[in-house]
Amino acid sequence: MLDSLLPDSAPTNSHVHHIKNKTPDWLLQAGPAVHASLRKFSGHAPQWLKDARTSSPAQLDELQRLYAEHRRNEQAVGPTLDRLSTLEDFAKPLLTAAIKERFKLDIDVGNTWLFHASHATVDPSFETASRDPIAQANTALKAANQTLLAAALQNFEAWETASGAMDSDAGIKAEVFSSFEVIGNYIGGKSVPIVPTAFAALCRELDLGGRYQAHLKSVFSTPSTPEETPGAAASRLRNDFMQLESSAIRLQLQIATLQGLVSEPLQTALLQVLDGRKDVRLDNRPVNCSVLCLGDVELNGLFVIGKDRDTATGLEKIVVYIPEDPIAPLKEYASVAVFINSLRDRMFVKGYLNFFKRFIPARHRNAVLAQLFERLHPKVMKGGIFERQWLEREEDRNARMHLRETPLNGPLLDELYDRKQAVLRDDALFQGVPTADEDQKTFDERVQYFKSKALDVLNIASFVVPVLGELMLAVTAVQLIHEVYEGVECWAKDEKQQALTYLFDVVENIALMSALGAATAGGAGIPALHVPEFARDLKLVELQDGTTRLWKPDLTPFAHDIVLPASLQPDAAGLYTWQGKQWLPIEGRLYSVKPGKTGDGYRMEHPTRADSYQPALRHNGAGAWLHELDQPLDMEGLTLFRRLGYSSEAFSDTTARHLLNVSNTSEAAMRQALADQVRPPALLEDSAQRFRLDQEIDRFIGQMAANDPNASAAVQLELLSQDHRWPGNRALTLVDAEGNTLQTFPPAHETVTRDSLITIRVDQPDALRQALEKLSNLEIRTLLDEEFGAGQPSVSARLTTLRATLTARAKATRAWLFESRYRALNVADADGAQTLQNAFPGLPPAVVQELVGHATPVERAQLITERRVPLRIAEEASVYLQHIRLARAYEGLYLTSVASADTDCLALHSLEALPQWPSQVRLEVHNRFFGGPLIDSIGPQDAPIRKVLIKDGNRYEARDADDHHLHGLDDLYSSVLHALPDAERNQLGFPHTGQGQALAALVQNNPLPRQDLAPLLNMQAIKPGSRSPMRLADGRLGYPLSGRGEVDWHVTDESLLDKIRILELEDAFPEDILSRLRQTGWNNREIDQRLNTLLGEQLDLRASLTAWTDEVIAMSPMSQTHIDSRERISEAIWSHWRLNNLPEIGRTFEPLRLQYVSLTDFPRYLPDFVYARVTGLHLENISIEPRLYPGAAVAQPVDVNLPRQLTNTFELGHFLQRFPNARSLHLISETSAGLDPQSSVFLNLPQWVSNMLPQLYEL
């Protein structure tokens, strides 16, 4: 039923169920007025309540629990209070009916007036002697009027029923008016035909006061059921009212505690009293309870609690409870005097006396209020001695209150209940006088009451504790918001407003559905909620304590404003440890993370709220992290690269693009690694390591050149140990702070003993200074080649000299240093890795690790126990070696530390492939001298312009065709620019010969494709759609970008190429296919839609063939012939799909080629597009060998009485009918194929095959 609250487009209905579960039952059962008030006061929470939400959440939760209990207690007494009518509600219908019966009049007894003329008396006292007699008479006449209802409730004495008894001595007649007017000393109006004395007689007979007393008694004297003991029901009712009183006091006590208005000792004492404990003590003195009195009048419902003050020697603190007091309903005071002063101050607050009068019994209310007014506002003589004087009322802020206490001897709750019931009955007696009691009144009492206008609606609500109104609605709103939402304090103002509106809408609709009950089956008649866009995105999450909340999916509040030290390095998982916490950088922000309690990944920690929701994180162990809001299938470009753990601090965007090109890593492969939380492709990891090493060497050389002692200690020590002047009997050892050896650097030539080791601490500054301090002066002079007999330089000077020497050596031996550092990387440590590494030493550690990680258990056992590389892994490794060679060629374009002939070949032919390369130029590269062996060349042999580059090591010298010198030894790019004539160099876009670096950047951004480079390096040709045995080196599976693009620029070329790669088309490279798709006139969005359709087909076909493969499990054991047949069928179906799925680019339709298979093995169920796309069939050496299908009872021919050949023909016909669009059929049967003649389908092929395929035009 709750599901109907939300429209179809709304988020999951779990939101609605969550809100319902968090909403108190009493609120769901409340009416529209309460819900409207909840909305109103939700934004008016007092500051203490807001503070408590963060400082005392447990106490606030307890407050809400107490309020829910209070509402339950209200419901318990609800039926009783529903039966308890107010005096007016009780009396009005009885009086109306009696008048109608007696006088045949249907009148409004609350708006019809009795003029009791005998009560129109003037005060004859001396006080009023000077007043205007007309005015006095006017007042008396008005006072003698009462509504019939009020008069009936006050009742009449017997003598007032006699004729003329209500007339005045002055001859003024009593009368009943429907309306009246008093002018001067005259009263007149519209008379009602009721004789006043007859009305009095009716009232005495009716005895409304007596009846109401009986009504009260019946309500509070509920009879027990036959199964109960006598008085059980009344006792239960009494207990219900006492529990209601208790819950109200506990509520106010909890509020006072949250506000800091009650100390813990007195709070505990009051709770013990409410629990019914006897002999409650505080500081080893008894705790007493008392009620308050104003003069001799006891105030109803108020009480005081505190230590016994009769024996006190000093001031004692007290707690005073004044139900629903607008200033302090329950508060601790330092003494009785302090409370009295506080109460007196409240009396001067506007409206407070009107509130306070509810505690004064009706019988004494007017008199007590008058006395209070006289004390608080006494008349004070004004004017001077010799001036006119007058009396004027003035506030007396020190007025005596005449407050006193009456001790309570019994339990507090019992005493309060008994006193409240007594006051209720007495108020009823006072306002609704039984006939018997009326006869006991004196005349003056009756007249005085008549004049007082004291009739109030009987305050039944004062008998129970009223609800706490605005405050508890504000508390409920704050609590409900907290219970439903998580982190709301961090939301924007408009988000908060949307969330509140949505919350209250849901609560109101659930309440409405509950109220309507069965009438709302299916949500009929209830409008669907409008769900704000903000609310749609909220996510239901579980907090640390197991509770659930709706959370705004946003990690911004979890980011910490902290800067990590620049020298801090991450661990293998990509985490930084600092100040006792683990830190994770994600997209420019830092987050504090910790392992999850259940061991399932990590959790984010909020900067300030320990109880906050902790978003989940998972990682691949190699620096790639995903948080729960990540959608890796929606990521593209460098975002994927960064999220795999390669930060922008480590690799700039330009470097990142170069790295991806070197490793030939597609976005789809990165997306798959990130989504599945596996390590990145091995070549990407290896290339990243090599790029990082090159950058570290760059950084090292720069630091050393700047005389920076913080340059890498390991590199310094490695260079130092290899210096030919380093003491041959001394080795260097780098250790950590605990003395653990990190790396040892032996000298280049001699062996050393343990005693000659020089230990360098990595945690101490300046590794070179540490090394020099442990050498003798002679060793230092030899190392630095200091002149014999010269003065000894300072340590600083020697360090500067040594750093300059090592800097020069690092530059000169950069390639060696790079390879040395690369070899020092950890070899793959997986079981069996060493076996593979030994067999294929050219494999990088990352590749070895990947291959071993993807080995089957059988293959891993061969690697470990037999120390033999399985065939599948060996084949994959061989393919990998080809790709590694290509990667090394491409990395040479970008890394300073590596150089190779392959890179030079790539660079040279990349230049030739540039559109602006001058085609009239032939450039040849010869080894060592002009006539030396030809290494490489670009440009046609008959080109009119011929230039020659002579290679010497890694440098080149430019010559013309006649061996004339053009430029000395330089790098390749500068040499090419010097070799080109001015016109051709300008055509290339370089007017100056000194633009070698710019030319290098041009080549770096436009390198030759791999498929074009491989033949130039005499490598095996790269075929499109190729797949290596393990699909790691080639044909690696990946995930395409999810289709979200709504405008063209959202769909990148790389995304389209990724999808084309995943299609594994075998007749063209992805770049060529994309180019041909563009030639159709499609934009990127249209191309993306077409590719998405094909990817969907690919998934459907894969699922279908997987189900077909799984059928084997249910079959009887299968011969190898049929196993091979099924493999060939699968390959044929895939090949046909790949070759025929893009006719838009001019691809011709290829037939479905089935060779050396049994048609019985062909899948029974394939997607419709497979059959529809087959326009031709090529069946070569096929057979039909009936087999047992899953679920079949027996294996047998179609008809055991038919010849085998005819049966085969029927099977063939059934097969052909599955391809309604086939227009050609090629059947080939070779005797040399060795097929069983009985199983062949080609012997005596019936002519009716063509009739079965009417569209067939070739057979």
Coordinates of C-alpha atoms in Angstrom, one line a residue, residues 32-419:
P32 CA -3.8 17.2 10.1
A33 CA -3.5 19.9 12.8
V34 CA -0.6 18.2 14.5
H35 CA 1.1 17.7 11.1
A36 CA 0.6 21.3 10.2
S37 CA 2.1 22.4 13.6
L38 CA 5.0 20.0 13.1
R39 CA 5.9 21.8 9.8
K40 CA 5.5 25.1 11.5
F41 CA 7.7 24.4 14.5
S42 CA 10.3 22.4 12.6
G43 CA 12.2 25.5 11.8
H44 CA 11.8 27.1 15.2
A45 CA 13.9 24.8 17.4
P46 CA 15.4 26.5 20.4
Q47 CA 19.2 26.8 20.5
W48 CA 19.6 24.3 23.4
L49 CA 17.8 21.7 21.3
K50 CA 20.1 22.3 18.4
D51 CA 23.1 22.1 20.7
A52 CA 21.8 18.9 22.3
R53 CA 21.6 17.2 18.9
T54 CA 25.4 17.3 18.8
S55 CA 26.4 17.4 22.4
S56 CA 23.9 15.0 24.0
P57 CA 22.4 12.9 21.3
A58 CA 21.7 10.0 23.6
Q59 CA 19.8 12.3 26.0
L60 CA 17.8 13.7 23.1
D61 CA 17.0 10.2 22.0
E62 CA 15.8 9.4 25.5
L63 CA 13.6 12.5 25.4
Q64 CA 11.9 11.3 22.2
R65 CA 11.4 7.9 23.8
L66 CA 9.8 9.5 26.9
Y67 CA 7.5 11.5 24.6
A68 CA 6.4 8.4 22.8
E69 CA 5.7 6.8 26.1
H70 CA 3.8 9.8 27.2
R71 CA 1.7 9.6 24.0
R72 CA 1.0 5.9 24.7
N73 CA -0.1 6.9 28.2
E74 CA -2.4 9.5 26.8
Q75 CA -3.9 6.8 24.5
A76 CA -4.4 4.6 27.6
V77 CA -6.6 7.2 29.3
G78 CA -8.1 8.4 26.1
P79 CA -11.3 6.3 26.2
T80 CA -11.9 7.6 29.7
L81 CA -11.5 11.2 28.8
D82 CA -13.7 10.7 25.7
R83 CA -16.5 9.6 28.0
L84 CA -15.8 12.6 30.3
S85 CA -17.8 15.6 29.1
T86 CA -17.3 19.1 30.1
L87 CA -19.9 20.6 32.3
E88 CA -21.2 22.8 29.5
D89 CA -21.3 20.0 26.9
F90 CA -23.0 17.8 29.5
A91 CA -25.6 20.3 30.6
K92 CA -26.5 22.1 27.4
P93 CA -28.4 19.3 25.5
L94 CA -30.2 18.3 28.7
L95 CA -31.4 21.9 29.4
T96 CA -32.4 22.5 25.8
A97 CA -34.4 19.3 25.6
A98 CA -36.2 20.1 29.0
I99 CA -37.1 23.6 27.9
K100 CA -38.5 22.3 24.6
E101 CA -40.5 19.7 26.5
R102 CA -41.8 22.1 29.2
F103 CA -42.2 25.3 27.3
K104 CA -42.4 24.1 23.7
L105 CA -39.6 26.4 22.7
D106 CA -36.4 25.5 20.8
I107 CA -33.9 28.1 22.0
D108 CA -30.2 28.6 22.3
V109 CA -29.7 28.3 26.1
G110 CA -26.2 29.8 25.7
N111 CA -27.5 32.9 24.1
T112 CA -30.8 33.4 25.9
W113 CA -30.8 35.5 29.1
L114 CA -32.4 35.4 32.5
F115 CA -32.8 38.8 34.1
H116 CA -32.9 38.0 37.8
A117 CA -34.3 41.4 39.0
S118 CA -33.9 40.6 42.7
H119 CA -30.1 40.4 42.1
A120 CA -29.9 43.8 40.7
T121 CA -28.7 45.3 43.9
V122 CA -26.5 48.4 44.5
D123 CA -23.7 48.3 47.1
P124 CA -24.8 50.5 50.0
S125 CA -21.4 50.7 51.6
F126 CA -19.5 53.9 52.3
E127 CA -17.0 53.1 49.6
T128 CA -19.5 53.6 46.9
A129 CA -21.4 56.5 48.4
S130 CA -19.8 59.1 46.2
R131 CA -20.4 57.2 42.9
D132 CA -23.0 58.1 40.3
P133 CA -26.3 56.3 41.3
I134 CA -27.4 56.0 37.6
A135 CA -24.1 54.3 36.8
Q136 CA -24.4 52.1 39.8
A137 CA -27.9 51.1 38.7
N138 CA -26.7 50.4 35.2
T139 CA -24.0 48.1 36.4
A140 CA -26.4 46.3 38.7
L141 CA -28.9 45.7 35.9
K142 CA -26.2 44.3 33.7
A143 CA -24.8 42.0 36.5
A144 CA -28.3 40.6 37.1
N145 CA -28.3 39.0 33.6
Q146 CA -27.1 35.4 33.0
T147 CA -27.5 33.0 30.2
L148 CA -30.1 30.3 30.9
L149 CA -27.3 27.7 30.8
A150 CA -25.2 29.5 33.5
A151 CA -28.3 30.2 35.6
A152 CA -29.4 26.5 35.4
L153 CA -26.0 25.3 36.4
Q154 CA -26.0 27.6 39.4
N155 CA -29.5 26.4 40.2
F156 CA -32.2 28.0 42.3
E157 CA -33.5 27.8 45.8
A158 CA -37.1 26.6 46.4
W159 CA -38.4 30.1 47.3
E160 CA -37.2 31.3 43.9
T161 CA -39.9 29.1 42.2
A162 CA -42.7 31.1 43.8
S163 CA -44.6 33.6 41.7
G164 CA -42.8 37.0 41.6
A165 CA -39.9 35.7 43.7
M166 CA -37.3 37.0 41.3
D167 CA -38.8 40.5 41.0
S168 CA -37.0 43.3 42.8
D169 CA -38.3 45.2 45.8
A170 CA -38.4 48.2 43.5
G171 CA -41.0 46.5 41.3
I172 CA -38.7 45.6 38.5
K173 CA -39.9 42.3 37.0
A174 CA -37.7 39.3 36.3
E175 CA -37.8 38.3 32.7
V176 CA -36.2 36.0 30.0
F177 CA -34.7 37.8 27.0
S178 CA -33.4 36.6 23.7
S179 CA -31.5 39.9 23.6
F180 CA -31.5 42.9 25.9
E181 CA -30.1 46.4 26.3
V182 CA -29.4 48.4 29.5
I183 CA -29.8 52.2 29.1
G184 CA -29.2 54.1 32.3
N185 CA -31.3 52.5 35.0
Y186 CA -33.6 50.9 32.5
I187 CA -33.4 47.4 30.9
G188 CA -35.4 46.3 27.9
G189 CA -35.3 43.7 25.2
K190 CA -37.0 41.0 23.2
S191 CA -38.8 38.8 25.7
V192 CA -39.1 35.0 25.6
P193 CA -42.3 33.5 26.8
I194 CA -40.8 31.7 29.7
V195 CA -41.9 32.7 33.3
P196 CA -38.6 33.0 35.3
T197 CA -40.0 31.2 38.3
A198 CA -41.2 28.4 36.1
F199 CA -37.7 28.2 34.7
A200 CA -36.3 28.0 38.2
A201 CA -38.6 25.2 39.0
L202 CA -37.5 23.3 35.9
C203 CA -33.9 23.8 36.8
R204 CA -34.4 22.4 40.3
E205 CA -36.1 19.4 38.9
L206 CA -33.5 18.9 36.2
D207 CA -30.6 19.2 38.8
L208 CA -27.9 19.5 36.3
G209 CA -25.2 19.8 38.9
G210 CA -26.2 16.6 40.6
R211 CA -26.4 14.8 37.3
Y212 CA -22.9 16.0 36.4
Q213 CA -21.5 14.7 39.7
A214 CA -23.1 11.3 39.0
H215 CA -21.5 11.5 35.5
L216 CA -18.1 12.1 37.1
K217 CA -18.5 9.2 39.4
S218 CA -19.6 6.9 36.6
V219 CA -16.5 7.8 34.5
F220 CA -14.0 7.2 37.3
S221 CA -15.8 4.2 38.7
T222 CA -15.4 1.8 35.8
P223 CA -16.9 -1.5 36.8
S224 CA -14.7 -4.5 36.7
T225 CA -15.4 -7.5 34.4
P226 CA -16.7 -10.7 35.8
E227 CA -13.2 -12.2 35.5
E228 CA -11.6 -9.4 37.6
T229 CA -11.7 -8.8 41.3
P230 CA -13.9 -5.9 42.5
G231 CA -12.2 -2.6 42.0
A232 CA -9.6 -3.9 39.5
A233 CA -10.9 -1.7 36.7
A234 CA -10.9 1.4 38.9
S235 CA -7.4 0.6 40.1
R236 CA -6.2 0.1 36.6
L237 CA -7.7 3.4 35.6
R238 CA -6.1 5.1 38.5
N239 CA -2.7 3.6 37.6
D240 CA -3.1 4.8 34.0
F241 CA -3.7 8.4 35.1
M242 CA -0.8 8.2 37.5
Q243 CA 1.5 6.8 34.7
L244 CA 0.4 9.7 32.5
E245 CA 1.3 12.2 35.2
S246 CA 4.7 10.4 35.7
S247 CA 5.6 10.5 32.0
A248 CA 4.8 14.2 31.8
I249 CA 7.0 14.9 34.7
R250 CA 9.8 12.8 33.3
L251 CA 9.5 14.6 30.0
Q252 CA 9.9 18.0 31.7
L253 CA 12.8 16.6 33.8
Q254 CA 14.6 15.4 30.7
I255 CA 14.1 18.8 29.0
A256 CA 15.4 20.6 32.1
T257 CA 18.4 18.3 32.2
L258 CA 19.2 19.0 28.6
Q259 CA 18.9 22.8 29.3
G260 CA 21.1 22.4 32.4
L261 CA 18.3 23.6 34.7
V262 CA 18.5 20.6 37.0
S263 CA 21.6 19.1 38.7
E264 CA 22.2 15.4 38.6
P265 CA 21.6 14.7 42.3
L266 CA 18.1 16.2 42.3
Q267 CA 17.3 14.7 38.9
T268 CA 18.1 11.2 40.4
A269 CA 16.1 11.9 43.5
L270 CA 13.0 13.0 41.5
L271 CA 13.3 9.9 39.3
Q272 CA 13.5 7.7 42.4
V273 CA 10.4 9.4 43.8
L274 CA 8.5 8.8 40.5
D275 CA 9.6 5.2 40.6
G276 CA 7.8 4.9 43.9
R277 CA 10.8 4.4 46.0
K278 CA 10.4 5.1 49.7
D279 CA 12.8 6.9 51.9
V280 CA 14.6 8.6 49.1
R281 CA 17.7 10.4 50.5
L282 CA 20.1 13.0 49.2
D283 CA 23.3 13.7 51.0
N284 CA 22.1 11.3 53.7
R285 CA 19.0 13.4 54.4
P286 CA 15.4 12.5 53.4
V287 CA 13.9 14.0 50.3
N288 CA 10.4 15.5 50.8
C289 CA 7.7 16.5 48.4
S290 CA 5.1 19.2 49.0
V291 CA 2.5 21.1 47.2
L292 CA 2.3 24.9 47.0
C293 CA -0.4 27.1 48.5
L294 CA -1.2 30.7 47.9
G295 CA -2.4 31.8 51.3
D296 CA -4.8 29.1 52.4
V297 CA -5.6 27.9 48.8
E298 CA -3.7 24.9 47.5
L299 CA -2.5 25.2 43.9
N300 CA -3.5 22.3 41.8
G301 CA -0.8 20.2 40.1
L302 CA 2.3 22.1 41.3
F303 CA 4.8 20.4 43.7
V304 CA 8.2 21.0 45.3
I305 CA 10.9 18.4 45.9
G306 CA 14.1 18.8 47.9
K307 CA 15.9 17.8 51.0
D308 CA 14.1 18.1 54.3
R309 CA 14.4 21.7 55.1
D310 CA 12.9 21.5 58.6
T311 CA 16.2 20.4 60.0
A312 CA 18.4 22.4 57.5
T313 CA 20.9 24.8 58.9
G314 CA 21.3 26.7 55.6
L315 CA 19.7 27.3 52.3
E316 CA 18.7 24.1 50.4
K317 CA 18.1 23.7 46.7
I318 CA 14.7 22.7 45.5
V319 CA 13.1 21.6 42.3
V320 CA 9.6 23.1 41.5
Y321 CA 7.3 21.6 38.9
I322 CA 4.7 24.0 37.3
P323 CA 3.1 22.1 34.4
E324 CA 3.4 23.8 31.0
D325 CA 4.9 26.9 32.6
P326 CA 5.9 29.0 29.6
I327 CA 9.2 30.1 31.3
A328 CA 10.4 27.1 33.4
P329 CA 8.0 24.1 33.8
L330 CA 10.6 22.3 35.9
K331 CA 13.6 23.9 37.4
E332 CA 16.1 23.7 40.2
Y333 CA 16.4 26.8 42.4
A334 CA 19.1 27.6 44.9
S335 CA 16.5 28.2 47.6
V336 CA 12.9 28.7 48.3
A337 CA 13.4 32.5 48.3
V338 CA 15.0 32.3 44.9
F339 CA 12.0 30.4 43.6
I340 CA 9.6 32.9 45.1
N341 CA 11.4 35.8 43.5
S342 CA 11.4 34.0 40.2
L343 CA 7.7 33.3 40.4
R344 CA 6.9 36.9 41.4
D345 CA 8.9 38.2 38.4
R346 CA 6.9 35.9 36.1
M347 CA 3.7 37.4 37.5
F348 CA 4.6 40.7 35.8
V349 CA 5.1 39.0 32.4
K350 CA 2.2 39.8 30.2
G351 CA -0.3 36.9 30.0
Y352 CA 1.4 34.9 32.8
L353 CA -1.4 35.4 35.4
N354 CA -3.9 34.3 32.8
F355 CA -1.9 31.1 32.5
F356 CA -1.3 30.7 36.2
K357 CA -5.0 30.9 37.2
R358 CA -5.6 27.3 35.9
F359 CA -3.9 26.0 39.1
I360 CA -6.3 27.9 41.4
P361 CA -9.5 26.0 42.2
A362 CA -12.5 27.6 40.6
R363 CA -14.2 28.3 44.0
H364 CA -11.3 30.5 45.1
R365 CA -10.0 31.8 41.7
N366 CA -11.6 35.2 41.7
A367 CA -10.7 36.0 45.3
V368 CA -7.1 34.7 45.0
L369 CA -6.5 36.5 41.7
A370 CA -7.9 39.7 43.2
Q371 CA -5.6 39.4 46.2
L372 CA -2.6 38.7 44.0
F373 CA -3.4 41.7 41.9
E374 CA -3.7 43.9 45.0
R375 CA -0.3 42.6 46.3
L376 CA 1.5 43.0 42.9
H377 CA -0.2 46.2 42.0
P378 CA -1.0 48.1 45.2
K379 CA -2.5 51.5 45.3
V380 CA 0.1 54.1 46.2
M381 CA -0.6 57.7 47.2
K382 CA 0.7 60.2 44.7
G383 CA 1.1 63.9 45.0
G384 CA 2.9 66.2 47.4
I385 CA 1.9 67.3 50.9
F386 CA 0.6 70.7 49.7
E387 CA -0.7 69.4 46.4
R388 CA -3.8 67.4 45.4
Q389 CA -3.2 63.7 46.2
W390 CA -4.6 60.6 44.6
L391 CA -4.2 56.9 44.6
E392 CA -2.5 55.1 41.7
R393 CA -1.6 51.4 41.2
E394 CA 2.0 50.6 40.9
E395 CA 4.1 47.4 40.5
D396 CA 5.6 46.1 43.6
R397 CA 8.6 44.0 42.6
N398 CA 9.1 43.0 46.2
A399 CA 5.6 42.1 47.0
R400 CA 5.0 39.3 49.5
M401 CA 3.6 36.3 47.7
H402 CA 2.2 34.5 50.8
L403 CA 3.4 31.2 49.3
R404 CA 3.6 28.3 51.7
E405 CA 4.1 24.5 51.4
T406 CA 1.9 21.6 52.4
P407 CA 3.9 18.4 52.9
L408 CA 2.8 15.3 51.1
N409 CA 2.6 12.3 53.3
G410 CA 1.9 9.7 50.7
P411 CA 3.5 8.7 47.4
L412 CA 3.8 11.7 45.0
L413 CA 1.8 10.3 42.1
D414 CA -1.0 9.1 44.4
E415 CA -1.2 12.4 46.1
L416 CA -1.3 14.4 42.9
Y417 CA -4.0 12.1 41.5
D418 CA -6.2 12.3 44.5
R419 CA -5.9 16.1 44.8

